[in-house]
Amino acid sequence: MQQDLRRNIALVRQKIARAARLAGRDPAQVTIVAVTKTVTPDVAALALQEGLAHLGENRVQELLHKQEKLSGLPAVWHLIGHLQTNKVKYLPGKVALVHSLDSWHLAREISRRFQAAGEVCRALVQVNVSGEKSKHGFAPGEVADFLAAARELPALELCGFMTMAPLVDEAEEARPVFRQLKTLAACWQADHPALDLSILSMGMSNDYEVAVQEGSTMVRIGSAIFGWNGFGQC
């Protein structure tokens, strides 16, 4: 198992490096967030042993469960899935970055809960670039107003943007989505120079090479690291 994991991680790193070089970028600018939603805590621990410091979970309950099992290990935890407001209360002190800030109501609840805990939540604004009804996130035309309002929340630090491309047969078909977010992010950053909106979380196992070519700084990789069945379900 560990040999398979080591080989998969090495291959992902190689592909990221190649994609970054094609775009004239430094591969070190790209952070791998290993998505552990399909794997046991023991397998997640093996990923940490292989040098993957950042772990991502879709659900708050699973994040808390794995975090407890892996206490003492140097993991940086990301919440990458849709976040319900009634789950925010569990996150102070538990998560380094929320990738899925997708509503004003959620932003206010995050700020309220983290302020009460004496902390600040770092978060990415989820943008539904593709316009798919099945996906969460702000429409591109809504983001500017949200940024202007959310920057006033005392315990919320906006750090950039996240998007999910449509599931397509060929990764190249996702390129316009990533390119559009990169372009829009540059405009939003120019309009809000006081904010550091430099993180672009885009690209998953099926399209991360294209995402890196288009400027992604964080890729959310699950099956390309852990295999389709995750070396064992949780």
Tab-separated table of C-alpha atoms in Angstrom:
chain	number	residue	atom	x	y	z
A	1	MET	CA	0.000	0.000	0.000
A	2	GLN	CA	2.652	2.515	1.008
A	3	GLN	CA	4.665	1.799	-2.140
A	4	ASP	CA	1.589	2.468	-4.284
A	5	LEU	CA	0.937	5.658	-2.372
A	6	ARG	CA	4.552	6.783	-2.733
A	7	ARG	CA	4.443	6.112	-6.473
A	8	ASN	CA	1.156	7.974	-6.914
A	9	ILE	CA	2.384	11.011	-4.982
A	10	ALA	CA	5.602	11.117	-6.976
A	11	LEU	CA	3.645	10.974	-10.235
A	12	VAL	CA	1.315	13.787	-9.165
A	13	ARG	CA	4.299	15.923	-8.224
A	14	GLN	CA	5.971	15.204	-11.542
A	15	LYS	CA	2.865	16.185	-13.477
A	16	ILE	CA	2.456	19.382	-11.469
A	17	ALA	CA	6.089	20.290	-12.085
A	18	ARG	CA	5.732	19.670	-15.807
A	19	ALA	CA	2.508	21.682	-16.042
A	20	ALA	CA	4.025	24.549	-14.073
A	21	ARG	CA	7.114	24.667	-16.256
A	22	LEU	CA	4.960	24.740	-19.392
A	23	ALA	CA	3.282	27.844	-17.979
A	24	GLY	CA	6.571	29.430	-16.919
A	25	ARG	CA	5.739	28.956	-13.249
A	26	ASP	CA	7.637	27.667	-10.253
A	27	PRO	CA	6.147	24.291	-9.175
A	28	ALA	CA	6.708	25.366	-5.570
A	29	GLN	CA	3.839	27.832	-6.053
A	30	VAL	CA	1.377	24.917	-6.152
A	31	THR	CA	0.156	23.292	-2.930
A	32	ILE	CA	-1.231	19.764	-3.024
A	33	VAL	CA	-4.268	19.267	-0.802
A	34	ALA	CA	-4.687	15.514	-0.437
A	35	VAL	CA	-8.421	14.787	-0.317
A	36	THR	CA	-8.899	12.076	2.304
A	37	LYS	CA	-12.680	11.666	2.157
A	38	THR	CA	-12.419	8.069	0.891
A	39	VAL	CA	-9.605	6.839	3.110
A	40	THR	CA	-9.083	5.696	6.669
A	41	PRO	CA	-7.062	7.706	9.180
A	42	ASP	CA	-4.259	5.133	8.888
A	43	VAL	CA	-3.945	5.744	5.151
A	44	ALA	CA	-4.097	9.501	5.668
A	45	ALA	CA	-1.225	9.094	8.127
A	46	LEU	CA	0.799	7.313	5.432
A	47	ALA	CA	0.250	10.281	3.126
A	48	LEU	CA	1.655	12.568	5.816
A	49	GLN	CA	4.657	10.281	6.149
A	50	GLU	CA	5.225	10.689	2.412
A	51	GLY	CA	5.458	14.441	2.804
A	52	LEU	CA	1.935	15.662	2.044
A	53	ALA	CA	1.288	18.224	4.764
A	54	HIS	CA	-2.143	19.433	3.603
A	55	LEU	CA	-5.238	17.241	4.004
A	56	GLY	CA	-8.735	18.110	2.765
A	57	GLU	CA	-12.127	16.835	3.876
A	58	ASN	CA	-15.563	17.427	2.401
A	59	ARG	CA	-17.506	16.989	5.614
A	60	VAL	CA	-16.954	18.576	9.013
A	61	GLN	CA	-17.642	15.320	10.863
A	62	GLU	CA	-14.980	13.446	8.912
A	63	LEU	CA	-12.477	16.251	9.348
A	64	LEU	CA	-12.949	16.191	13.121
A	65	HIS	CA	-12.808	12.386	13.226
A	66	LYS	CA	-9.575	12.128	11.271
A	67	GLN	CA	-8.038	15.080	13.043
A	68	GLU	CA	-8.599	13.353	16.375
A	69	LYS	CA	-7.153	10.071	15.098
A	70	LEU	CA	-4.108	11.865	13.669
A	71	SER	CA	-3.492	14.179	16.608
A	72	GLY	CA	0.198	14.802	17.046
A	73	LEU	CA	0.928	14.509	13.326
A	74	PRO	CA	1.801	17.694	11.389
A	75	ALA	CA	-1.322	17.947	9.258
A	76	VAL	CA	-2.764	21.195	7.879
A	77	TRP	CA	-6.523	20.694	7.553
A	78	HIS	CA	-8.723	22.137	4.814
A	79	LEU	CA	-12.520	22.029	4.607
A	80	ILE	CA	-13.186	21.737	0.880
A	81	GLY	CA	-16.833	20.641	0.693
A	82	HIS	CA	-20.090	22.536	1.074
A	83	LEU	CA	-20.316	23.964	4.592
A	84	GLN	CA	-23.667	24.155	6.348
A	85	THR	CA	-24.063	27.033	8.784
A	86	ASN	CA	-25.004	24.697	11.637
A	87	LYS	CA	-21.586	23.015	11.335
A	88	VAL	CA	-19.511	26.202	11.569
A	89	LYS	CA	-19.485	26.071	15.373
A	90	TYR	CA	-17.217	23.008	15.244
A	91	LEU	CA	-14.484	24.617	13.148
A	92	PRO	CA	-12.659	27.186	15.310
A	93	GLY	CA	-9.250	25.770	16.163
A	94	LYS	CA	-9.739	22.892	13.740
A	95	VAL	CA	-9.249	24.154	10.201
A	96	ALA	CA	-6.567	26.175	8.435
A	97	LEU	CA	-8.589	27.129	5.367
A	98	VAL	CA	-12.232	26.880	4.275
A	99	HIS	CA	-12.431	26.538	0.486
A	100	SER	CA	-16.203	26.747	0.145
A	101	LEU	CA	-17.477	30.120	1.311
A	102	ASP	CA	-20.530	30.351	-0.902
A	103	SER	CA	-23.047	32.748	0.681
A	104	TRP	CA	-23.344	35.933	2.689
A	105	HIS	CA	-25.282	34.057	5.383
A	106	LEU	CA	-22.409	31.601	5.773
A	107	ALA	CA	-19.836	34.413	5.873
A	108	ARG	CA	-21.643	36.114	8.757
A	109	GLU	CA	-21.969	32.866	10.701
A	110	ILE	CA	-18.277	32.061	10.211
A	111	SER	CA	-17.265	35.490	11.450
A	112	ARG	CA	-19.627	35.282	14.422
A	113	ARG	CA	-18.424	31.871	15.552
A	114	PHE	CA	-14.730	32.556	15.050
A	115	GLN	CA	-14.915	35.952	16.727
A	116	ALA	CA	-16.531	34.321	19.767
A	117	ALA	CA	-13.613	31.873	19.857
A	118	GLY	CA	-11.063	34.670	19.560
A	119	GLU	CA	-9.908	33.490	16.132
A	120	VAL	CA	-9.992	34.516	12.483
A	121	CYS	CA	-11.138	32.121	9.756
A	122	ARG	CA	-9.180	32.082	6.518
A	123	ALA	CA	-11.497	31.318	3.615
A	124	LEU	CA	-11.797	31.186	-0.154
A	125	VAL	CA	-14.789	32.525	-2.034
A	126	GLN	CA	-16.369	29.731	-4.044
A	127	VAL	CA	-17.266	30.927	-7.537
A	128	ASN	CA	-19.594	28.957	-9.784
A	129	VAL	CA	-17.780	29.900	-12.976
A	130	SER	CA	-19.445	27.187	-15.066
A	131	GLY	CA	-22.944	28.229	-13.998
A	132	GLU	CA	-24.024	24.651	-13.308
A	133	LYS	CA	-27.124	24.486	-11.129
A	134	SER	CA	-25.737	21.448	-9.322
A	135	LYS	CA	-22.779	23.435	-7.982
A	136	HIS	CA	-22.616	25.834	-5.063
A	137	GLY	CA	-20.938	29.204	-5.200
A	138	PHE	CA	-21.405	32.814	-6.174
A	139	ALA	CA	-22.088	33.741	-9.762
A	140	PRO	CA	-19.131	35.767	-11.086
A	141	GLY	CA	-21.289	38.886	-11.218
A	142	GLU	CA	-22.027	38.634	-7.484
A	143	VAL	CA	-18.448	38.419	-6.237
A	144	ALA	CA	-17.449	42.101	-6.295
A	145	ASP	CA	-20.310	43.155	-4.028
A	146	PHE	CA	-19.670	40.217	-1.722
A	147	LEU	CA	-15.990	41.118	-1.358
A	148	ALA	CA	-16.859	44.695	-0.489
A	149	ALA	CA	-19.291	43.572	2.205
A	150	ALA	CA	-17.427	40.569	3.608
A	151	ARG	CA	-14.157	42.419	4.148
A	152	GLU	CA	-15.940	44.271	6.968
A	153	LEU	CA	-16.611	41.085	8.927
A	154	PRO	CA	-14.178	41.100	11.851
A	155	ALA	CA	-13.236	37.413	12.037
A	156	LEU	CA	-13.137	36.498	8.364
A	157	GLU	CA	-9.989	36.724	6.249
A	158	LEU	CA	-10.631	36.319	2.534
A	159	CYS	CA	-7.618	34.715	0.859
A	160	GLY	CA	-8.675	33.967	-2.725
A	161	PHE	CA	-11.078	31.892	-4.743
A	162	MET	CA	-12.153	28.323	-5.414
A	163	THR	CA	-14.040	26.791	-8.295
A	164	MET	CA	-15.048	23.371	-9.554
A	165	ALA	CA	-14.982	22.678	-13.264
A	166	PRO	CA	-17.641	20.476	-14.873
A	167	LEU	CA	-16.913	16.767	-15.066
A	168	VAL	CA	-15.745	16.305	-18.641
A	169	ASP	CA	-14.259	13.488	-20.701
A	170	GLU	CA	-11.128	15.458	-21.562
A	171	ALA	CA	-9.314	17.690	-19.084
A	172	GLU	CA	-8.702	20.242	-21.804
A	173	GLU	CA	-12.434	20.992	-21.828
A	174	ALA	CA	-12.096	22.429	-18.306
A	175	ARG	CA	-9.478	24.999	-19.351
A	176	PRO	CA	-11.930	27.867	-20.087
A	177	VAL	CA	-13.343	27.634	-16.551
A	178	PHE	CA	-9.921	27.860	-14.934
A	179	ARG	CA	-8.799	30.606	-17.272
A	180	GLN	CA	-11.901	32.644	-16.547
A	181	LEU	CA	-11.443	32.407	-12.783
A	182	LYS	CA	-7.800	33.457	-13.099
A	183	THR	CA	-8.825	36.486	-15.169
A	184	LEU	CA	-11.664	37.436	-12.851
A	185	ALA	CA	-9.475	36.984	-9.769
A	186	ALA	CA	-6.943	39.452	-11.169
A	187	CYS	CA	-9.728	42.024	-11.659
A	188	TRP	CA	-11.133	41.501	-8.171
A	189	GLN	CA	-7.652	41.792	-6.658
A	190	ALA	CA	-7.070	45.053	-8.523
A	191	ASP	CA	-10.351	46.416	-7.157
A	192	HIS	CA	-9.480	45.349	-3.593
A	193	PRO	CA	-5.717	45.951	-3.203
A	194	ALA	CA	-5.951	45.833	0.588
A	195	LEU	CA	-6.895	42.145	0.401
A	196	ASP	CA	-4.472	39.346	-0.426
A	197	LEU	CA	-6.562	37.221	-2.785
A	198	SER	CA	-3.659	35.255	-4.204
A	199	ILE	CA	-4.903	31.707	-3.565
A	200	LEU	CA	-6.638	29.970	-6.467
A	201	SER	CA	-7.989	26.560	-5.471
A	202	MET	CA	-8.855	24.866	-8.734
A	203	GLY	CA	-8.147	21.487	-10.234
A	204	MET	CA	-8.856	17.957	-9.059
A	205	SER	CA	-7.584	14.504	-9.995
A	206	ASN	CA	-9.025	14.572	-13.500
A	207	ASP	CA	-7.941	18.087	-14.512
A	208	TYR	CA	-5.241	19.409	-12.165
A	209	GLU	CA	-2.541	19.647	-14.841
A	210	VAL	CA	-4.659	22.027	-16.903
A	211	ALA	CA	-5.555	23.977	-13.753
A	212	VAL	CA	-1.879	24.429	-12.894
A	213	GLN	CA	-1.176	25.672	-16.408
A	214	GLU	CA	-3.931	28.247	-15.900
A	215	GLY	CA	-2.635	29.535	-12.573
A	216	SER	CA	-3.923	27.281	-9.807
A	217	THR	CA	-2.040	27.613	-6.525
A	218	MET	CA	-3.894	24.769	-4.786
A	219	VAL	CA	-5.014	21.476	-6.301
A	220	ARG	CA	-7.412	19.152	-4.501
A	221	ILE	CA	-6.262	15.615	-5.288
A	222	GLY	CA	-7.992	12.457	-4.092
A	223	SER	CA	-8.140	9.464	-6.444
A	224	ALA	CA	-4.873	10.290	-8.227
A	225	ILE	CA	-3.144	9.844	-4.871
A	226	PHE	CA	-5.201	7.244	-3.063
A	227	GLY	CA	-6.661	5.279	-5.967
A	228	TRP	CA	-10.314	5.020	-6.936
A	229	ASN	CA	-11.242	3.008	-3.849
A	230	GLY	CA	-8.997	4.939	-1.491
A	231	PHE	CA	-7.048	1.880	-0.245
A	232	GLY	CA	-10.036	1.084	1.944
A	233	GLN	CA	-13.163	3.025	2.817
A	234	CYS	CA	-13.735	4.850	6.083
